[in-house]
Amino acid sequence: MKEGPDIAQIGSLMGDPARANMLTALMGGRALTATELAAAAGVTLQTASSHLAKLEAGGLLTQRKQGRHRYFALADDGVGKLLEGIMGFAASRGHLRHRPGPKEPALRKARICYDHLAGDFGVRMLDSLIEGGSISAMGEGLSLTAQGETHLGSIGIDVSGLRSSRRPLCRSCLDWSERRAHLAGSLGKALLSNFLDKGWARRTENSRSIFFTPEGERRFLALFPIEASDLS
Amino acid sequence: MKEGPDIAQIGSLMGDPARANMLTALMGGRALTATELAAAAGVTLQTASSHLAKLEAGGLLTQRKQGRHRYFALADDGVGKLLEGIMGFAASRGHLRHRPGPKEPALRKARICYDHLAGDFGVRMLDSLIEGGSISAMGEGLSLTAQGETHLGSIGIDVSGLRSSRRPLCRSCLDWSERRAHLAGSLGKALLSNFLDKGWARRTENSRSIFFTPEGERRFLALFPIEASDLS
DNA sequence: TTCATACTTCGATCGTAACCGAAGCATCTC
DNA sequence: GAGATGCTTCGGTTACGATCGAAGTATGAA
């Protein structure tokens, strides 16, 4: 009866609304200070501090001191993957915090999922890469083709450099808003960075949504075309 | 701030030890009555009833009335997948309920993971199928080869029948005890059923562990050989 | 040094939810 | 029908943990 890993510990860590809000905020990928996280969770600084200590002790967060600030971030991309998995599940059961605020549509269109692009744009990008033969899909697995390596190289992605990292190049990640897969892994991260570097898009403050400039959106859509017969 | 799916709801559902024990018990794959689950969780029947109602309302469980019994089971394999994901994560962070009881080694050797084989034997089986060319792996994706279809057909697995189901044939599932992948999906389920039908192994009462008979174990190991140069 | 900012620790309050006893339904057996 | 079993609902207790005020520590600025 006392066998196996303990679900309850991490469950209760994520089960508190304040902590869940903090984790969701950190899914934005960048490290945040205790004060910022307190604001995101809607609690005072003392309370936030206590929550953050628990999350860190639980192995979900890491802390980095920098001057008089303490920056917190998700411990690794395993945490991000887990959170996205739970979000997808929660969405599938209708557990939405659905006061469909003004930022909601922007979030569905394009947002950051830990370190890569998600939402409508993220799903479209992967679909287009598969249709164009740059990525081949097998079950839940994705792999970059030789053609894809050339293609992405021409955009400015150094694939061979990514290959040397310990992290998988391509991973599929279930998108909670679209209920379909988008591209994660080091390649997904590199692509998003590429768009941000080129100025096609930028992050927004205090939200996980990604804002595409009109020009950036035009170029993105041109770069990742999809079949007209899209039924969604 | 109030954007996206609500992690906290399902987090708190799994965060209570009694409920976590119930869910873990149901990972055994078979439906259990309220009384059995109360015993598994170590609470009285009234308390269990309340927990079960919450889990059902949260979409994690389904209920089936049969006579004066009520059988509860995981709502679908999405729940199983989620739970296994969390177990793997919890194990990776050392969140074990580790009073390494007498049943622990048996659980690591062979256990049921919702509906398929996990543990050392589960990992070995997948490794062997990949080595033998029956399954090809690409990233996290798995697919059955033509050779594999013939091979498994000779054991008595009707692959074409499985293909017609809506559920994916092959899926990789991260094993929390071995920290490597084992085979899930409808094929994983069919293989386990096959072993049970042949009498090679049987389920144990009140535990997720799978007991192999000496003869069954011999045949299993012969059927799924692995390279001698196994470093584990 | 003095003051301000960032954060943690302590202590006390308070609400919620887990828990069980007892009573109430439902279903099966005889 | 009467009695047993399986489970739910109700009511009241209890304990845990989330919360914040206040005080304490660390870092930086003046």
Coordinates of C-alpha atoms (C1' of nucleotides) in Angstrom, one line a residue:
Chain A
M1 CA 0.0 0.0 0.0
K2 CA 3.0 2.3 0.7
E3 CA 4.5 1.5 -2.7
G4 CA 5.9 3.6 -5.5
P5 CA 6.3 7.3 -6.0
D6 CA 4.2 9.7 -4.0
I7 CA 1.7 11.5 -6.2
A8 CA 0.2 13.4 -3.3
Q9 CA 3.3 15.5 -2.5
I10 CA 3.6 17.1 -5.9
G11 CA -0.2 17.1 -6.2
S12 CA -0.6 19.2 -3.1
L13 CA 2.3 21.4 -4.2
M14 CA 0.4 22.3 -7.3
G15 CA -3.0 22.1 -5.7
D16 CA -2.8 25.4 -3.9
P17 CA -4.1 28.2 -6.1
A18 CA -1.4 30.6 -5.2
R19 CA 1.3 28.1 -6.0
A20 CA -0.4 27.1 -9.2
N21 CA -0.5 30.7 -10.3
M22 CA 3.2 31.0 -9.6
L23 CA 4.0 27.9 -11.6
T24 CA 1.8 29.1 -14.5
A25 CA 3.6 32.5 -14.5
L26 CA 6.9 30.7 -14.6
M27 CA 5.8 28.7 -17.6
G28 CA 6.5 32.0 -19.4
G29 CA 10.1 30.8 -19.3
R30 CA 11.9 33.7 -17.7
A31 CA 13.0 33.8 -14.1
L32 CA 10.9 36.1 -11.9
T33 CA 11.6 37.7 -8.5
A34 CA 9.7 36.8 -5.4
T35 CA 7.9 40.2 -5.6
E36 CA 6.7 39.6 -9.1
L37 CA 5.5 36.1 -8.2
A38 CA 3.7 37.4 -5.2
A39 CA 1.8 39.8 -7.5
A40 CA 1.1 37.1 -10.0
A41 CA -0.3 34.9 -7.3
G42 CA -2.2 37.7 -5.6
V43 CA -0.7 37.2 -2.2
T44 CA 1.6 39.2 0.1
L45 CA 5.3 38.8 0.0
Q46 CA 5.5 36.8 3.2
T47 CA 3.0 34.3 1.9
A48 CA 4.8 34.1 -1.4
S49 CA 8.1 33.5 0.3
S50 CA 6.7 30.6 2.2
H51 CA 5.2 29.1 -1.0
L52 CA 8.4 29.5 -2.9
A53 CA 10.4 27.8 -0.2
K54 CA 8.0 24.8 -0.4
L55 CA 8.2 24.6 -4.2
E56 CA 11.9 24.7 -4.1
A57 CA 12.1 22.0 -1.4
G58 CA 9.8 20.0 -3.6
G59 CA 12.3 20.2 -6.5
L60 CA 10.0 22.2 -8.8
L61 CA 11.9 25.5 -8.6
T62 CA 15.4 26.7 -8.5
Q63 CA 16.6 29.9 -7.0
R64 CA 19.3 32.3 -8.1
K65 CA 20.5 35.2 -6.0
Q66 CA 21.5 38.2 -7.9
G67 CA 22.2 41.3 -5.8
R68 CA 19.2 41.8 -3.5
H69 CA 16.9 40.0 -5.9
R70 CA 16.1 36.4 -5.9
Y71 CA 15.1 35.0 -9.2
F72 CA 13.0 31.9 -9.3
A73 CA 12.6 29.6 -12.3
L74 CA 11.3 26.2 -13.1
A75 CA 13.9 23.6 -12.0
D76 CA 14.2 22.1 -15.5
D77 CA 12.2 21.3 -18.6
G78 CA 10.9 18.2 -16.9
V79 CA 8.8 20.5 -14.8
G80 CA 7.7 22.4 -17.8
K81 CA 6.7 19.2 -19.6
L82 CA 4.8 18.0 -16.6
L83 CA 2.9 21.3 -16.2
E84 CA 2.0 21.4 -19.8
G85 CA 0.7 17.9 -19.5
I86 CA -1.4 18.8 -16.6
M87 CA -2.7 21.9 -18.3
G88 CA -3.7 19.8 -21.4
F89 CA -5.5 17.4 -19.1
A90 CA -7.2 20.1 -17.2
A91 CA -8.4 21.7 -20.4
S92 CA -9.7 18.4 -21.7
R93 CA -11.8 18.1 -18.5
G94 CA -13.0 21.7 -18.7
H95 CA -11.2 22.9 -15.7
L96 CA -10.7 26.3 -17.0
R97 CA -10.4 29.5 -15.0
H98 CA -12.7 30.8 -17.6
R99 CA -13.5 34.3 -17.1
P100 CA -12.4 34.7 -20.7
G101 CA -10.5 37.9 -20.1
P102 CA -9.3 40.3 -22.8
K103 CA -5.9 38.6 -23.1
E104 CA -7.5 35.2 -23.7
P105 CA -7.7 35.3 -27.5
A106 CA -4.1 36.5 -27.7
L107 CA -3.0 33.6 -25.6
R108 CA -4.8 31.1 -27.9
K109 CA -3.2 32.7 -30.9
A110 CA 0.4 32.6 -29.8
R111 CA 2.0 32.1 -26.4
I112 CA 5.2 30.8 -24.9
C113 CA 5.2 27.3 -23.5
Y114 CA 8.2 27.2 -21.2
D115 CA 10.6 28.1 -24.0
H116 CA 8.9 27.4 -27.3
L117 CA 6.0 28.6 -29.3
A118 CA 2.5 27.3 -28.6
G119 CA -1.1 28.2 -29.5
D120 CA -2.6 28.4 -32.9
F121 CA 0.7 29.7 -34.4
G122 CA 2.7 26.9 -32.7
V123 CA 0.5 24.2 -34.0
R124 CA 0.5 25.7 -37.5
M125 CA 4.2 25.8 -37.6
L126 CA 4.6 22.1 -36.8
D127 CA 1.9 21.2 -39.3
S128 CA 3.6 23.2 -42.0
L129 CA 7.0 21.7 -41.2
I130 CA 5.5 18.2 -41.5
E131 CA 3.6 19.0 -44.6
G132 CA 6.7 20.4 -46.2
G133 CA 8.8 17.4 -45.4
S134 CA 11.1 19.1 -43.0
I135 CA 9.9 17.0 -40.0
S136 CA 8.7 13.5 -40.2
A137 CA 6.2 12.3 -37.6
M138 CA 5.9 8.8 -36.4
G139 CA 3.4 8.2 -33.7
E140 CA 4.3 10.8 -31.0
G141 CA 7.8 11.0 -32.2
L142 CA 9.2 13.7 -34.4
S143 CA 12.5 13.9 -36.2
L144 CA 14.2 16.4 -38.5
T145 CA 14.8 15.3 -42.0
A146 CA 17.9 16.2 -44.1
Q147 CA 15.7 18.5 -46.1
G148 CA 14.4 20.1 -42.9
E149 CA 18.0 20.7 -41.7
T150 CA 18.7 22.6 -45.0
H151 CA 15.5 24.5 -44.8
L152 CA 15.9 25.7 -41.3
G153 CA 19.6 26.4 -41.9
S154 CA 18.5 28.9 -44.5
I155 CA 16.4 30.7 -41.9
G156 CA 19.4 30.9 -39.6
I157 CA 19.0 27.9 -37.3
D158 CA 22.3 26.1 -36.5
V159 CA 20.9 22.6 -36.3
S160 CA 24.2 20.8 -35.8
G161 CA 24.9 23.1 -32.8
L162 CA 21.6 22.0 -31.3
R163 CA 22.3 18.4 -31.8
S164 CA 25.3 18.5 -29.5
S165 CA 23.0 19.4 -26.6
R166 CA 21.9 16.7 -24.3
R167 CA 18.3 17.7 -24.8
P168 CA 16.2 16.1 -27.6
L169 CA 16.1 18.1 -30.8
C170 CA 12.4 17.6 -31.5
R171 CA 9.7 16.8 -29.1
S172 CA 6.0 17.1 -29.6
C173 CA 4.1 18.9 -26.9
L174 CA 0.3 18.8 -26.6
D175 CA -1.2 22.2 -26.9
W176 CA -4.0 22.8 -24.4
S177 CA -5.8 25.4 -26.4
E178 CA -5.6 23.6 -29.8
R179 CA -5.6 20.1 -28.5
R180 CA -3.0 19.2 -31.0
A181 CA 0.7 18.9 -31.0
H182 CA 3.2 21.7 -31.4
L183 CA 7.0 21.6 -31.6
A184 CA 9.1 21.5 -28.4
G185 CA 12.6 20.4 -27.8
S186 CA 15.8 22.4 -28.5
L187 CA 14.6 23.0 -32.0
G188 CA 11.3 24.5 -30.9
K189 CA 13.3 26.8 -28.5
A190 CA 15.7 27.8 -31.3
L191 CA 12.8 28.7 -33.6
L192 CA 11.1 30.9 -31.1
S193 CA 14.4 32.7 -30.3
N194 CA 14.9 33.2 -34.0
F195 CA 11.6 35.0 -34.4
L196 CA 12.2 37.1 -31.3
D197 CA 15.7 38.0 -32.5
K198 CA 14.5 39.0 -35.9
G199 CA 11.9 41.3 -34.4
W200 CA 9.0 39.3 -35.8
A201 CA 7.5 39.0 -32.4
R202 CA 8.1 40.0 -28.8
R203 CA 7.1 38.8 -25.4
T204 CA 4.5 40.7 -23.5
E205 CA 4.9 41.8 -19.9
N206 CA 3.0 39.8 -17.3
S207 CA 1.6 37.4 -19.7
R208 CA 2.6 34.3 -21.6
S209 CA 1.2 35.6 -24.8
I210 CA 3.5 36.4 -27.7
F211 CA 2.8 39.5 -29.8
F212 CA 3.6 39.3 -33.5
T213 CA 4.1 42.5 -35.4
P214 CA 2.0 42.8 -38.6
E215 CA 5.2 42.4 -40.6
G216 CA 6.4 39.5 -38.5
E217 CA 3.0 37.8 -38.7
R218 CA 3.0 38.2 -42.5
R219 CA 6.5 36.6 -42.8
F220 CA 5.7 33.9 -40.3
L221 CA 2.6 32.8 -42.2
A222 CA 4.5 32.9 -45.5
L223 CA 7.3 30.8 -44.0
F224 CA 4.9 28.3 -42.6
P225 CA 2.1 27.8 -45.2
I226 CA -0.5 25.1 -44.7
E227 CA -2.9 23.4 -46.9
A228 CA -6.0 25.5 -47.8
S229 CA -8.2 22.6 -46.9
D230 CA -7.8 23.2 -43.2
L231 CA -11.0 22.1 -41.5
S232 CA -10.4 23.6 -38.1
Chain B
M1 CA -3.7 36.4 -14.5
K2 CA -6.8 34.3 -14.7
E3 CA -5.8 32.7 -18.0
G4 CA -5.6 29.2 -19.2
P5 CA -6.4 25.9 -17.7
D6 CA -6.6 25.5 -14.0
I7 CA -3.8 23.3 -12.6
A8 CA -4.8 23.8 -9.1
Q9 CA -8.1 21.9 -9.3
I10 CA -6.6 18.6 -10.4
G11 CA -3.6 19.3 -8.3
S12 CA -5.6 19.5 -5.2
L13 CA -7.6 16.4 -6.3
M14 CA -4.4 14.4 -6.4
G15 CA -2.8 16.2 -3.5
D16 CA -4.8 14.5 -0.8
P17 CA -3.1 11.3 0.4
A18 CA -6.3 9.3 0.6
R19 CA -7.3 10.3 -3.0
A20 CA -3.7 9.7 -4.2
N21 CA -3.8 6.2 -2.8
M22 CA -7.1 5.5 -4.5
L23 CA -5.8 6.7 -7.8
T24 CA -2.6 4.6 -7.4
A25 CA -4.7 1.6 -6.6
L26 CA -6.8 2.2 -9.7
M27 CA -3.6 2.3 -11.8
G28 CA -3.9 -1.5 -11.4
G29 CA -6.3 -1.3 -14.3
R30 CA -9.3 -3.0 -12.8
A31 CA -12.4 -1.4 -11.4
L32 CA -12.6 -1.4 -7.6
T33 CA -15.6 -1.0 -5.3
A34 CA -15.9 1.9 -2.9
T35 CA -15.2 -0.5 0.0
E36 CA -12.0 -1.8 -1.6
L37 CA -10.8 1.8 -2.3
A38 CA -11.6 2.8 1.3
A39 CA -9.3 0.0 2.5
A40 CA -6.6 1.0 0.0
A41 CA -6.7 4.6 1.1
G42 CA -6.9 3.7 4.8
V43 CA -10.1 5.6 5.6
T44 CA -13.6 4.8 6.5
L45 CA -16.3 4.2 4.0
Q46 CA -18.0 7.5 4.5
T47 CA -14.8 9.4 3.9
A48 CA -14.0 7.3 0.9
S49 CA -17.4 8.0 -0.5
S50 CA -16.8 11.7 -0.3
H51 CA -13.5 11.5 -2.0
L52 CA -14.8 9.3 -4.8
A53 CA -17.6 11.8 -5.4
K54 CA -15.0 14.6 -5.8
L55 CA -12.8 12.6 -8.1
E56 CA -15.7 11.7 -10.2
A57 CA -16.9 15.3 -10.4
G58 CA -13.3 16.3 -11.4
G59 CA -13.5 13.9 -14.3
L60 CA -10.8 11.5 -13.1
L61 CA -13.0 8.6 -12.3
T62 CA -16.1 6.9 -13.8
Q63 CA -18.6 4.9 -11.9
R64 CA -20.5 1.8 -12.9
K65 CA -23.3 0.5 -10.8
Q66 CA -23.6 -3.3 -10.8
G67 CA -26.0 -4.7 -8.3
R68 CA -25.4 -3.2 -5.0
H69 CA -21.8 -2.6 -5.8
R70 CA -20.3 0.6 -7.3
Y71 CA -17.2 0.0 -9.3
F72 CA -14.9 2.9 -9.9
A73 CA -12.2 3.1 -12.5
L74 CA -10.0 5.7 -14.1
A75 CA -12.0 7.7 -16.5
D76 CA -9.9 6.9 -19.5
D77 CA -6.3 6.2 -20.4
G78 CA -5.6 9.9 -20.4
V79 CA -5.9 9.8 -16.7
G80 CA -3.5 6.8 -16.6
K81 CA -1.0 8.6 -18.8
L82 CA -1.2 11.6 -16.6
L83 CA -0.7 9.6 -13.4
E84 CA 2.2 7.7 -14.8
G85 CA 3.8 11.0 -15.9
I86 CA 3.4 12.4 -12.4
M87 CA 4.8 9.2 -10.8
G88 CA 7.8 9.4 -13.1
F89 CA 8.3 13.0 -12.1
A90 CA 7.9 12.3 -8.4
A91 CA 10.3 9.4 -8.6
S92 CA 12.9 11.7 -10.3
R93 CA 12.6 14.2 -7.5
G94 CA 12.9 11.5 -4.8
H95 CA 9.3 11.8 -3.7
L96 CA 9.0 8.2 -2.7
R97 CA 6.9 6.7 -0.1
H98 CA 10.0 4.7 0.6
R99 CA 9.5 2.4 3.4
P100 CA 10.8 -0.3 0.9
G101 CA 8.2 -2.8 1.9
P102 CA 8.4 -6.5 1.0
K103 CA 6.4 -6.0 -2.1
E104 CA 8.7 -3.3 -3.5
P105 CA 11.1 -5.6 -5.4
A106 CA 8.3 -7.4 -7.0
L107 CA 6.8 -4.1 -8.1
R108 CA 10.1 -3.0 -9.7
K109 CA 10.4 -6.3 -11.5
A110 CA 7.0 -6.4 -13.2
R111 CA 3.9 -4.5 -12.5
I112 CA 0.8 -3.3 -14.3
C113 CA 0.7 0.3 -15.5
Y114 CA -2.9 1.0 -16.1
D115 CA -3.3 -1.8 -18.7
H116 CA 0.2 -2.7 -19.9
L117 CA 3.4 -4.2 -18.5
A118 CA 5.9 -2.0 -16.7
G119 CA 8.9 -2.4 -14.5
D120 CA 12.1 -4.2 -15.4
F121 CA 10.2 -6.7 -17.5
G122 CA 8.3 -4.0 -19.4
V123 CA 11.4 -2.1 -20.2
R124 CA 13.2 -5.3 -21.3
M125 CA 10.3 -6.2 -23.6
L126 CA 10.4 -2.9 -25.4
D127 CA 14.2 -3.0 -25.7
S128 CA 14.1 -6.5 -27.1
L129 CA 11.4 -5.6 -29.7
I130 CA 13.5 -2.6 -30.8
E131 CA 16.7 -4.6 -31.0
G132 CA 15.0 -7.3 -32.9
G133 CA 13.6 -4.9 -35.5
S134 CA 10.0 -5.4 -34.5
I135 CA 9.5 -1.8 -33.4
S136 CA 11.3 1.2 -34.7
A137 CA 11.9 4.1 -32.4
M138 CA 12.2 7.7 -33.5
G139 CA 12.6 10.2 -30.7
E140 CA 9.7 9.5 -28.4
G141 CA 7.6 7.8 -31.1
L142 CA 7.3 4.1 -31.7
S143 CA 5.9 2.2 -34.6
L144 CA 5.5 -1.4 -35.4
T145 CA 7.4 -2.7 -38.4
A146 CA 6.1 -5.2 -41.0
Q147 CA 8.5 -7.7 -39.5
G148 CA 7.2 -6.9 -36.1
E149 CA 3.6 -7.5 -37.2
T150 CA 4.6 -11.0 -38.4
H151 CA 6.6 -11.7 -35.3
L152 CA 3.8 -10.7 -32.9
G153 CA 1.2 -12.4 -35.1
S154 CA 3.1 -15.7 -34.5
I155 CA 2.7 -15.2 -30.8
G156 CA -1.0 -14.7 -31.2
I157 CA -1.5 -10.9 -31.4
D158 CA -4.0 -9.8 -33.9
V159 CA -2.4 -6.5 -34.9
S160 CA -4.8 -5.6 -37.7
G161 CA -7.6 -5.9 -35.2
L162 CA -5.8 -3.5 -32.9
R163 CA -5.2 -1.0 -35.7
S164 CA -8.9 -0.5 -36.1
S165 CA -9.2 0.9 -32.6
R166 CA -9.1 4.7 -32.1
R167 CA -6.3 4.3 -29.6
P168 CA -2.7 4.5 -30.8
L169 CA -1.1 1.2 -31.4
C170 CA 2.3 1.9 -29.9
R171 CA 3.1 4.5 -27.3
S172 CA 6.1 4.9 -25.1
C173 CA 5.5 5.3 -21.4
L174 CA 8.2 6.4 -19.0
D175 CA 8.8 3.9 -16.4
W176 CA 9.3 5.4 -13.0
S177 CA 11.3 2.6 -11.5
E178 CA 13.6 2.0 -14.4
R179 CA 13.6 5.6 -15.7
R180 CA 13.4 4.3 -19.2
A181 CA 10.5 3.7 -21.6
H182 CA 8.2 0.7 -21.8
L183 CA 5.5 -0.1 -24.3
A184 CA 2.0 1.3 -23.8
G185 CA -0.8 1.7 -26.3
S186 CA -3.2 -0.9 -27.5
L187 CA -0.3 -3.2 -28.4
G188 CA 1.1 -3.0 -24.9
K189 CA -2.2 -3.9 -23.6
A190 CA -2.6 -6.8 -26.0
L191 CA 0.8 -8.2 -25.1
L192 CA 0.0 -8.2 -21.4
S193 CA -3.3 -9.8 -21.9
N194 CA -1.6 -12.4 -24.0
F195 CA 0.8 -13.3 -21.2
L196 CA -2.0 -13.5 -18.7
D197 CA -4.2 -15.6 -21.0
K198 CA -1.3 -18.0 -21.6
G199 CA -0.9 -18.4 -17.9
W200 CA 2.7 -17.1 -18.0
A201 CA 1.8 -14.6 -15.4
R202 CA -1.1 -13.5 -13.2
R203 CA -2.1 -10.4 -11.3
T204 CA -1.8 -10.3 -7.6
E205 CA -4.5 -9.2 -5.2
N206 CA -4.3 -5.8 -3.7
S207 CA -1.1 -4.8 -5.6
R208 CA -0.1 -3.6 -9.0
S209 CA 2.7 -6.2 -9.2
I210 CA 2.5 -9.0 -11.7
F211 CA 3.6 -12.5 -10.7
F212 CA 5.4 -14.5 -13.4
T213 CA 5.4 -18.3 -12.9
P214 CA 8.8 -19.9 -13.3
E215 CA 7.8 -21.4 -16.6
G216 CA 6.3 -18.2 -17.8
E217 CA 9.3 -16.2 -16.8
R218 CA 11.5 -18.6 -18.7
R219 CA 9.4 -18.3 -21.8
F220 CA 9.1 -14.5 -21.5
L221 CA 12.9 -14.1 -21.3
A222 CA 13.4 -16.4 -24.2
L223 CA 10.9 -14.5 -26.3
F224 CA 12.4 -11.2 -25.5
P225 CA 16.2 -11.6 -25.5
I226 CA 18.4 -8.6 -25.1
E227 CA 22.1 -8.0 -25.8
A228 CA 24.4 -9.5 -23.3
S229 CA 26.3 -6.2 -23.0
D230 CA 23.6 -4.8 -20.8
L231 CA 25.2 -2.4 -18.5
S232 CA 22.4 -1.9 -16.1
Chain C
dT1 C1' 26.5 55.7 8.9
dT2 C1' 21.9 56.0 7.7
dC3 C1' 18.1 54.9 4.9
dA4 C1' 15.7 52.1 1.5
dT5 C1' 14.7 47.9 -0.9
dA6 C1' 14.2 42.8 -1.2
dC7 C1' 13.2 39.1 1.1
dT8 C1' 12.7 35.7 5.2
dT9 C1' 11.1 34.2 9.7
dC10 C1' 8.0 34.3 13.6
dG11 C1' 3.6 34.3 15.6
dA12 C1' -1.2 34.3 15.7
dT13 C1' -5.6 34.0 13.3
dC14 C1' -8.8 31.9 10.5
dG15 C1' -11.2 28.9 7.0
dT16 C1' -11.5 24.9 4.9
dA17 C1' -11.6 20.3 4.3
dA18 C1' -10.6 15.7 6.0
dC19 C1' -12.5 12.8 9.1
dC20 C1' -15.8 9.7 11.6
dG21 C1' -20.4 8.4 14.0
dA22 C1' -25.0 8.0 13.1
dA23 C1' -28.7 7.8 10.3
dG24 C1' -30.8 7.2 5.6
dC25 C1' -31.3 4.8 0.9
dA26 C1' -30.7 1.2 -2.3
dT27 C1' -30.1 -3.6 -3.6
dC28 C1' -29.7 -8.3 -2.8
dT29 C1' -30.9 -12.7 -0.1
dC30 C1' -33.9 -15.6 2.3
Chain D
dG1 C1' -41.9 -9.3 4.3
dA2 C1' -37.3 -9.2 7.4
dG3 C1' -32.5 -8.8 7.6
dA4 C1' -28.0 -8.1 5.6
dT5 C1' -24.8 -5.7 2.7
dG6 C1' -23.0 -1.7 0.0
dC7 C1' -22.9 2.9 -0.2
dT8 C1' -24.4 7.9 0.6
dT9 C1' -25.7 12.0 3.3
dC10 C1' -25.8 14.7 7.5
dG11 C1' -23.7 16.9 11.4
dG12 C1' -20.1 18.1 14.4
dT13 C1' -15.2 17.9 15.6
dT14 C1' -10.6 18.6 14.6
dA15 C1' -6.4 19.6 12.5
dC16 C1' -3.7 21.5 9.1
dG17 C1' -2.1 25.0 6.3
dA18 C1' -2.9 29.5 4.0
dT19 C1' -2.7 34.0 5.2
dC20 C1' -0.9 38.4 7.0
dG21 C1' 1.2 41.7 10.6
dA22 C1' 5.4 42.6 12.7
dA23 C1' 10.0 42.0 13.4
dG24 C1' 14.5 40.4 11.6
dT25 C1' 18.4 39.8 8.0
dA26 C1' 20.8 40.9 3.7
dT27 C1' 22.1 43.9 0.0
dG28 C1' 22.5 48.3 -2.2
dA29 C1' 22.3 53.5 -2.3
dA30 C1' 23.3 58.0 -0.4

